[in-house]
C-alpha cells in the first residue's frame, strides 16, 4: 500500500478530487510541500486558518476532439482546506465525505475492504501506510470514523476490535499531531451506563459492554497522543444505507413492511436516532470553527432530540410510509441476549449548541429519505416521487 502511494503521480498529474475519481490523495501545492503553516506550528497545534478557500494547481486533462483525444495541462481550482476521512466507505464516513466535499474542502476518504475504486485503501492497523498518507496529504483536519461498532462482534472478537478502536486510534492521533492536523475522533453514547441521563461531556463514563469500553479507551488513547484533538460522542445512527442491515434503525424496515407476520420490537431501551448527514454537518462546522479558534478542542456530544424505543421508531417508519403497524409488538423487558446496552444514554448537546453548532433533521423526514429505495411497494414510490 505504501509502495503504491510512493509511486503515485506528482501533484500536477493527479486527478482533480472534485471530479470523477476522488480516490487519490491530492497533495498540497508544490510551492509549500509540507505546508508553510505546519512548519511554523508546534507539533500538536492546528494549522493556521487557510488564507484562501481555493488554490491553483496544474492538472492533466483529457480533451476529446473528433477522431482522437489529447492530454492537456490546465490550471484548476483546488480547495485549500484539506480533510482526511477514515471509514469513508461506512455509514457515517460516506455522509462525512460528501459533506466536506460539497462544502469546498479538498476531501480524501480512506476505506479498507470496500475502498476501491473510489477511496484510498488504507489498513489503519498498518502504521507505515497511515504515516505515509498523512505526510503525503498534509490534512488540516482528520475525521476518524473507522471502527468496529457492532457490540456483539466486539464481544466475540475483542482483540481485533481493540486493535482498531484503541491502538489504531491512538496511532492516528499521534500522526495527526505530527502534521498539526485537527483530529475528530467519533465516539459513542455507549460510554455511559444509561442510569442517569442526560449526560454532559464532564460526566463520568461507565460503559456496560466491551464496545463502549474500547471506544472509551480509544478516546483516552486519542487525547493522550494529541491533546489538541476532539472527541465527538453520538448515539444510534441512520441515513442512506447500502443494505438495510447497515444501521440498527433501517434494519427494522422489512419487519415493518411485511405486515402479514407479527414482529417483536424492543420497547425498553430509549434511543435518540441521529441522521448521519447531521453528524457530518456538525463535524464540518466544528472543523471550520477550529480553523478560526484553536481553543476549540476536547469532548463534545451530538444527538437527535427525538426520544424513541425501537418499537416507537418502527411505528414512526410505518406511519411515514402509510403502512400498518398493528403487527408490531412492543417488548418492555430488558433484552437478555447479546451485549448489555444502556437503558437511556441521552447526550446533553448544549456545549456544541453554545458554540452555534448543530443540525437536526426530523426523524420522519430523514427516515423517509433513507428508506424509500427499499420500499417493496413500488406503487407508493411512483405516486410520491414521479
Ligand atoms: N452506527 C452507529 O449507530 C453508531 C452509533 C454511535 C457511534 N458510532 C461510531 O461512528 C463511527 C462510524 O460508524 P459507522 O456505523 O459508519 O461504521 P461502519 O458503517 O461499520 O463502517 C466502519 C468503517 O471502518 C472501516 N474499517 C474497518 N476496519 C478497518 C481497518 N482495519 N482499516 C481501515 N478501515 C477499517 C470500514 O472500511 P471497509 O468497510 O472498507 O472495510 C468502514 O469504512 C464509529 O466510530 C462508530 O463507533 C456509530
XYZ file of C-alpha atoms and ligand atoms in Angstrom:
434
model
C 0.000 0.000 0.000
C 2.689 2.479 0.970
C 4.735 1.463 -2.094
C 1.754 2.178 -4.313
C 1.360 5.567 -2.720
C 5.004 6.469 -3.210
C 4.700 5.585 -6.899
C 1.639 7.801 -7.279
C 1.933 10.568 -9.878
C 3.177 14.017 -8.953
C 0.586 16.653 -7.957
C 0.262 18.131 -11.421
C -0.816 14.786 -12.834
C -3.177 13.678 -10.063
C -6.867 13.666 -10.889
C -8.785 16.605 -9.534
C -10.598 15.381 -6.422
C -13.722 17.342 -7.272
C -14.205 15.370 -10.438
C -14.970 11.753 -11.187
C -12.293 9.997 -9.156
C -11.780 11.494 -5.715
C -9.772 8.468 -4.617
C -6.213 9.756 -4.981
C -4.866 11.975 -2.220
C -4.342 15.316 -3.956
C -1.148 16.696 -2.478
C -0.801 20.255 -1.249
C 0.534 22.746 -3.821
C 4.185 22.052 -4.701
C 5.272 25.521 -3.540
C 4.595 24.514 0.072
C 5.176 20.750 0.206
C 4.988 20.497 3.955
C 2.540 23.373 4.237
C 4.302 26.535 5.427
C 1.820 26.791 8.256
C 2.779 23.323 9.516
C 6.478 24.153 9.643
C 5.778 27.094 11.935
C 3.257 25.349 14.166
C 4.277 23.269 17.189
C 3.585 19.557 16.822
C 0.113 19.370 18.356
C -1.141 22.812 17.319
C -3.656 23.251 14.486
C -2.532 24.701 11.187
C -3.172 28.404 10.712
C -6.502 29.141 9.026
C -6.209 28.730 5.282
C -5.876 32.201 3.784
C -7.941 31.389 0.721
C -10.654 28.844 0.079
C -9.037 27.642 -3.127
C -5.580 27.422 -4.668
C -4.458 26.924 -8.250
C -2.845 23.738 -9.439
C -1.851 22.318 -12.769
C -3.679 19.187 -13.807
C -3.605 16.880 -16.790
C -6.953 16.630 -18.531
C -8.137 14.593 -21.470
C -9.534 16.737 -24.304
C -11.666 14.969 -26.897
C -11.524 16.211 -30.466
C -13.125 14.426 -33.447
C -11.072 11.354 -34.263
C -8.720 11.455 -31.259
C -8.151 12.633 -27.750
C -5.188 14.526 -26.329
C -3.690 15.248 -22.903
C -3.539 18.926 -21.992
C -2.267 20.726 -18.894
C -4.760 23.134 -17.356
C -4.918 25.355 -14.284
C -7.642 24.174 -11.902
C -9.054 25.358 -8.592
C -8.333 23.030 -5.668
C -9.893 23.817 -2.290
C -7.018 24.694 0.011
C -8.614 23.178 3.131
C -7.717 19.513 3.263
C -9.630 16.853 5.202
C -8.860 13.148 5.505
C -11.774 10.897 6.431
C -11.252 7.356 7.752
C -14.083 4.867 7.416
C -15.275 6.744 4.315
C -16.859 3.552 2.990
C -19.029 3.178 6.102
C -22.450 4.555 7.013
C -21.190 7.744 8.661
C -17.994 8.111 6.619
C -19.866 8.282 3.308
C -22.002 11.168 4.568
C -18.899 12.807 6.058
C -17.008 12.670 2.771
C -19.988 14.135 0.897
C -20.495 16.931 3.421
C -16.882 18.160 3.265
C -16.552 17.579 -0.477
C -19.698 19.619 -1.179
C -18.571 22.451 1.084
C -15.360 23.420 -0.622
C -12.956 21.108 1.169
C -10.347 19.008 -0.590
C -11.550 15.697 0.854
C -9.780 12.358 0.677
C -11.566 9.286 2.004
C -9.991 6.063 3.249
C -11.654 2.696 3.426
C -10.387 -0.818 3.723
C -12.293 -3.765 2.248
C -14.720 -1.561 0.261
C -12.238 1.192 -0.599
C -11.706 0.561 -4.283
C -12.261 2.253 -6.662
C -13.473 5.427 -5.000
C -11.285 5.821 -1.944
C -7.748 5.227 -0.704
C -7.284 1.712 0.614
C -5.533 2.000 3.976
C -5.469 -0.631 6.701
C -5.417 1.518 9.821
C -3.500 -1.250 11.603
C -0.620 -0.610 9.166
C 1.182 2.272 10.845
C 3.509 2.840 7.862
C 0.558 3.285 5.484
C -1.092 5.667 7.963
C 2.101 7.693 8.332
C 2.553 7.851 4.550
C -0.924 9.081 3.677
C -0.910 11.738 6.386
C 2.519 13.018 5.423
C 1.688 12.927 1.713
C -1.650 14.702 2.003
C -0.883 17.043 4.935
C -4.520 17.376 6.034
C -5.700 20.300 8.149
C -8.421 18.064 9.600
C -8.847 14.297 10.055
C -12.268 12.846 10.861
C -11.791 9.349 12.250
C -14.969 7.367 11.572
C -13.470 3.881 11.119
C -14.193 1.463 13.946
C -15.662 -1.896 14.790
C -19.012 -0.621 16.030
C -21.131 -3.768 16.309
C -21.316 -4.620 20.048
C -21.871 -8.352 19.509
C -18.880 -8.627 17.123
C -16.683 -6.737 19.592
C -17.635 -9.261 22.314
C -16.752 -12.194 20.054
C -13.516 -10.692 18.613
C -12.198 -8.481 21.428
C -8.537 -8.365 20.346
C -9.241 -7.342 16.759
C -11.756 -4.738 17.945
C -9.301 -3.317 20.455
C -6.561 -3.079 17.816
C -8.813 -0.968 15.576
C -10.820 1.011 18.136
C -7.963 1.735 20.544
C -4.447 1.148 19.179
C -5.110 2.426 15.636
C -6.944 5.477 17.012
C -4.014 6.355 19.284
C -1.574 5.978 16.404
C -3.722 8.131 14.116
C -3.854 10.819 16.816
C -0.072 10.785 17.113
C 0.360 11.097 13.343
C -2.217 13.911 13.242
C -0.266 15.782 15.913
C 2.896 15.316 13.860
C 1.500 17.397 10.996
C -0.620 19.746 13.143
C -3.911 18.304 11.868
C -7.091 18.689 13.931
C -8.381 15.164 14.662
C -12.051 14.491 15.351
C -12.495 11.022 16.877
C -16.050 9.703 16.570
C -17.181 8.022 19.779
C -20.466 6.757 21.185
C -23.133 7.291 23.840
C -22.371 3.684 24.893
C -19.511 5.034 27.037
C -22.291 5.784 29.585
C -24.238 3.226 31.611
C -27.596 4.875 30.918
C -28.738 5.160 34.543
C -28.798 8.969 34.957
C -29.413 10.815 31.673
C -28.911 13.302 30.164
C -25.104 13.094 30.112
C -22.791 16.077 29.843
C -19.243 15.839 28.480
C -17.953 16.157 32.053
C -19.994 13.230 33.394
C -18.051 10.111 34.342
C -18.356 7.347 31.739
C -19.102 3.782 32.779
C -19.523 1.580 29.703
C -21.581 -1.582 30.145
C -20.271 -3.540 27.184
C -16.912 -4.168 25.542
C -17.747 -1.973 22.541
C -18.321 1.008 24.849
C -15.120 0.142 26.734
C -12.989 0.023 23.568
C -14.449 3.335 22.352
C -13.736 4.944 25.720
C -10.177 3.578 25.666
C -9.949 4.934 22.111
C -10.954 8.387 23.404
C -8.203 8.221 26.032
C -5.595 6.991 23.517
C -6.521 9.874 21.188
C -6.341 12.599 23.842
C -3.122 11.183 25.359
C -1.408 11.290 21.961
C -2.913 14.573 20.814
C -4.155 16.993 23.456
C -5.490 19.321 20.747
C -7.865 16.673 19.330
C -11.648 16.475 19.677
C -13.903 13.577 20.647
C -17.472 13.617 19.347
C -19.880 11.207 21.062
C -23.023 10.315 19.115
C -25.933 7.875 19.525
C -27.518 5.338 17.154
C -27.212 6.389 13.507
C -29.379 6.074 10.420
C -29.171 7.519 6.917
C -28.637 6.442 3.332
C -27.695 2.775 3.538
C -26.248 0.345 1.008
C -28.041 -2.504 2.818
C -30.798 -2.219 5.438
C -28.574 -4.115 7.928
C -26.052 -1.253 7.909
C -27.994 0.632 10.580
C -29.779 -0.562 13.710
C -32.671 1.697 12.656
C -33.078 0.858 8.964
C -32.729 -2.875 9.638
C -36.283 -2.794 11.057
C -37.816 -1.791 7.714
C -38.523 -5.290 6.403
C -40.234 -6.246 9.660
C -42.374 -3.128 9.286
C -43.160 -3.751 5.620
C -44.083 -7.423 5.878
C -47.175 -6.861 7.960
C -48.524 -10.390 7.469
C -46.017 -11.517 10.159
C -46.073 -10.209 13.719
C -42.755 -8.784 14.908
C -41.405 -8.246 18.427
C -39.747 -4.855 18.894
C -37.691 -3.657 21.847
C -39.622 -1.090 23.887
C -37.160 -0.958 26.788
C -34.062 0.910 25.572
C -34.525 4.646 24.983
C -32.720 5.808 21.828
C -32.149 9.096 20.033
C -31.858 8.178 16.333
C -29.483 10.576 14.642
C -29.111 11.262 10.942
C -25.577 10.775 9.572
C -25.976 13.959 7.492
C -26.497 15.924 10.707
C -23.396 14.417 12.339
C -21.378 15.166 9.198
C -22.570 18.764 9.176
C -21.716 19.123 12.872
C -18.184 17.805 12.213
C -17.676 20.223 9.324
C -18.931 23.146 11.416
C -16.641 22.058 14.255
C -13.653 21.817 11.894
C -14.354 25.249 10.429
C -14.757 26.776 13.890
C -11.463 25.207 14.970
C -9.641 26.676 11.964
C -10.595 30.091 13.327
C -10.231 29.321 17.020
C -7.524 26.927 18.322
C -9.255 26.688 21.718
C -11.976 24.501 20.124
C -10.940 21.007 21.283
C -11.848 18.310 23.815
C -15.011 16.256 24.180
C -18.376 17.122 22.610
C -21.806 15.486 22.337
C -24.222 15.482 19.422
C -27.589 13.746 19.114
C -31.019 13.900 17.561
C -33.627 15.122 20.053
C -36.485 12.681 19.461
C -36.525 10.003 22.162
C -37.808 6.655 20.861
C -37.580 2.962 21.571
C -37.071 0.643 18.618
C -40.799 -0.128 18.756
C -41.585 3.582 18.519
C -39.144 4.013 15.629
C -40.784 1.106 13.807
C -44.238 2.682 14.316
C -42.900 6.041 13.073
C -41.469 4.320 9.991
C -44.814 2.622 9.320
C -46.571 5.954 9.736
C -44.134 7.754 7.394
C -44.907 5.244 4.630
C -48.641 4.858 5.418
C -48.101 1.223 6.351
C -49.945 -0.747 9.062
C -48.239 -1.128 12.446
C -50.686 -3.402 14.272
C -48.377 -6.419 13.685
C -45.561 -4.740 15.681
C -45.372 -5.888 19.319
C -43.664 -3.788 21.998
C -41.384 -5.798 24.311
C -40.882 -3.912 27.550
C -38.471 -6.349 29.266
C -34.732 -5.729 29.306
C -33.200 -7.794 26.442
C -31.431 -10.899 27.740
C -29.427 -11.834 24.629
C -26.378 -10.059 23.223
C -24.106 -7.427 24.760
C -25.509 -5.323 27.623
C -26.952 -1.968 26.488
C -27.540 1.245 28.482
C -31.236 1.938 29.166
C -31.037 5.650 28.361
C -27.708 7.257 27.426
C -29.204 10.578 26.294
C -26.461 13.065 25.442
C -26.632 16.697 26.528
C -25.579 18.683 23.443
C -25.580 22.174 24.950
C -21.797 22.602 24.688
C -21.901 22.429 20.870
C -25.140 24.413 20.767
C -23.464 27.201 22.757
C -20.804 27.334 20.028
C -23.588 27.865 17.483
C -23.011 24.402 16.006
C -25.799 21.991 15.168
C -28.226 20.480 12.668
C -31.205 18.228 13.295
C -33.339 16.556 10.648
C -36.767 15.449 11.923
C -36.799 11.623 12.148
C -39.859 11.278 9.943
C -38.219 13.318 7.164
C -34.805 11.663 7.425
C -36.079 8.106 7.635
C -38.361 8.517 4.617
C -35.445 9.874 2.581
C -33.247 6.949 3.701
C -35.698 4.100 3.253
C -37.754 4.812 0.169
C -35.322 2.974 -2.173
C -36.029 -0.186 -0.135
C -39.794 0.079 -0.304
C -41.319 -3.142 -1.580
C -44.492 -1.418 -2.713
C -43.256 0.304 -5.861
C -46.692 1.840 -6.447
C -46.164 4.072 -3.408
C -42.821 5.169 -4.730
C -44.300 6.025 -8.113
C -47.152 8.026 -6.574
C -44.912 10.057 -4.339
C -41.796 10.596 -6.397
C -42.928 10.673 -10.027
N -23.567 3.146 13.564
C -23.990 3.630 14.722
O -25.179 3.518 15.065
C -23.030 4.375 15.622
C -23.505 4.890 16.845
C -22.618 5.610 17.665
C -21.301 5.787 17.273
N -20.874 5.248 16.098
C -19.476 5.454 15.715
O -19.476 6.110 14.463
C -18.350 5.696 13.688
C -18.818 5.275 12.313
O -19.678 4.149 12.430
P -20.364 3.506 11.135
O -21.691 2.999 11.542
O -20.254 4.421 9.976
O -19.407 2.238 10.903
P -19.436 1.221 9.684
O -20.509 1.555 8.720
O -19.425 -0.151 10.300
O -18.039 1.480 8.959
C -16.852 1.065 9.539
C -15.720 1.623 8.700
O -14.481 1.215 9.271
C -13.635 0.789 8.205
N -12.649 -0.168 8.681
C -12.867 -1.338 9.314
N -11.680 -1.947 9.570
C -10.709 -1.134 9.078
C -9.298 -1.205 9.027
N -8.610 -2.240 9.550
N -8.621 -0.202 8.435
C -9.281 0.845 7.906
N -10.606 0.985 7.932
C -11.318 -0.008 8.512
C -14.585 0.157 7.222
O -13.957 0.058 5.945
P -14.359 -1.104 4.879
O -15.825 -1.364 5.031
O -13.977 -0.510 3.558
O -13.528 -2.294 5.249
C -15.730 1.143 7.252
O -15.473 2.230 6.410
C -17.650 4.619 14.507
O -16.578 5.192 15.199
C -18.696 4.167 15.498
O -18.108 3.689 16.695
C -21.704 4.554 15.264
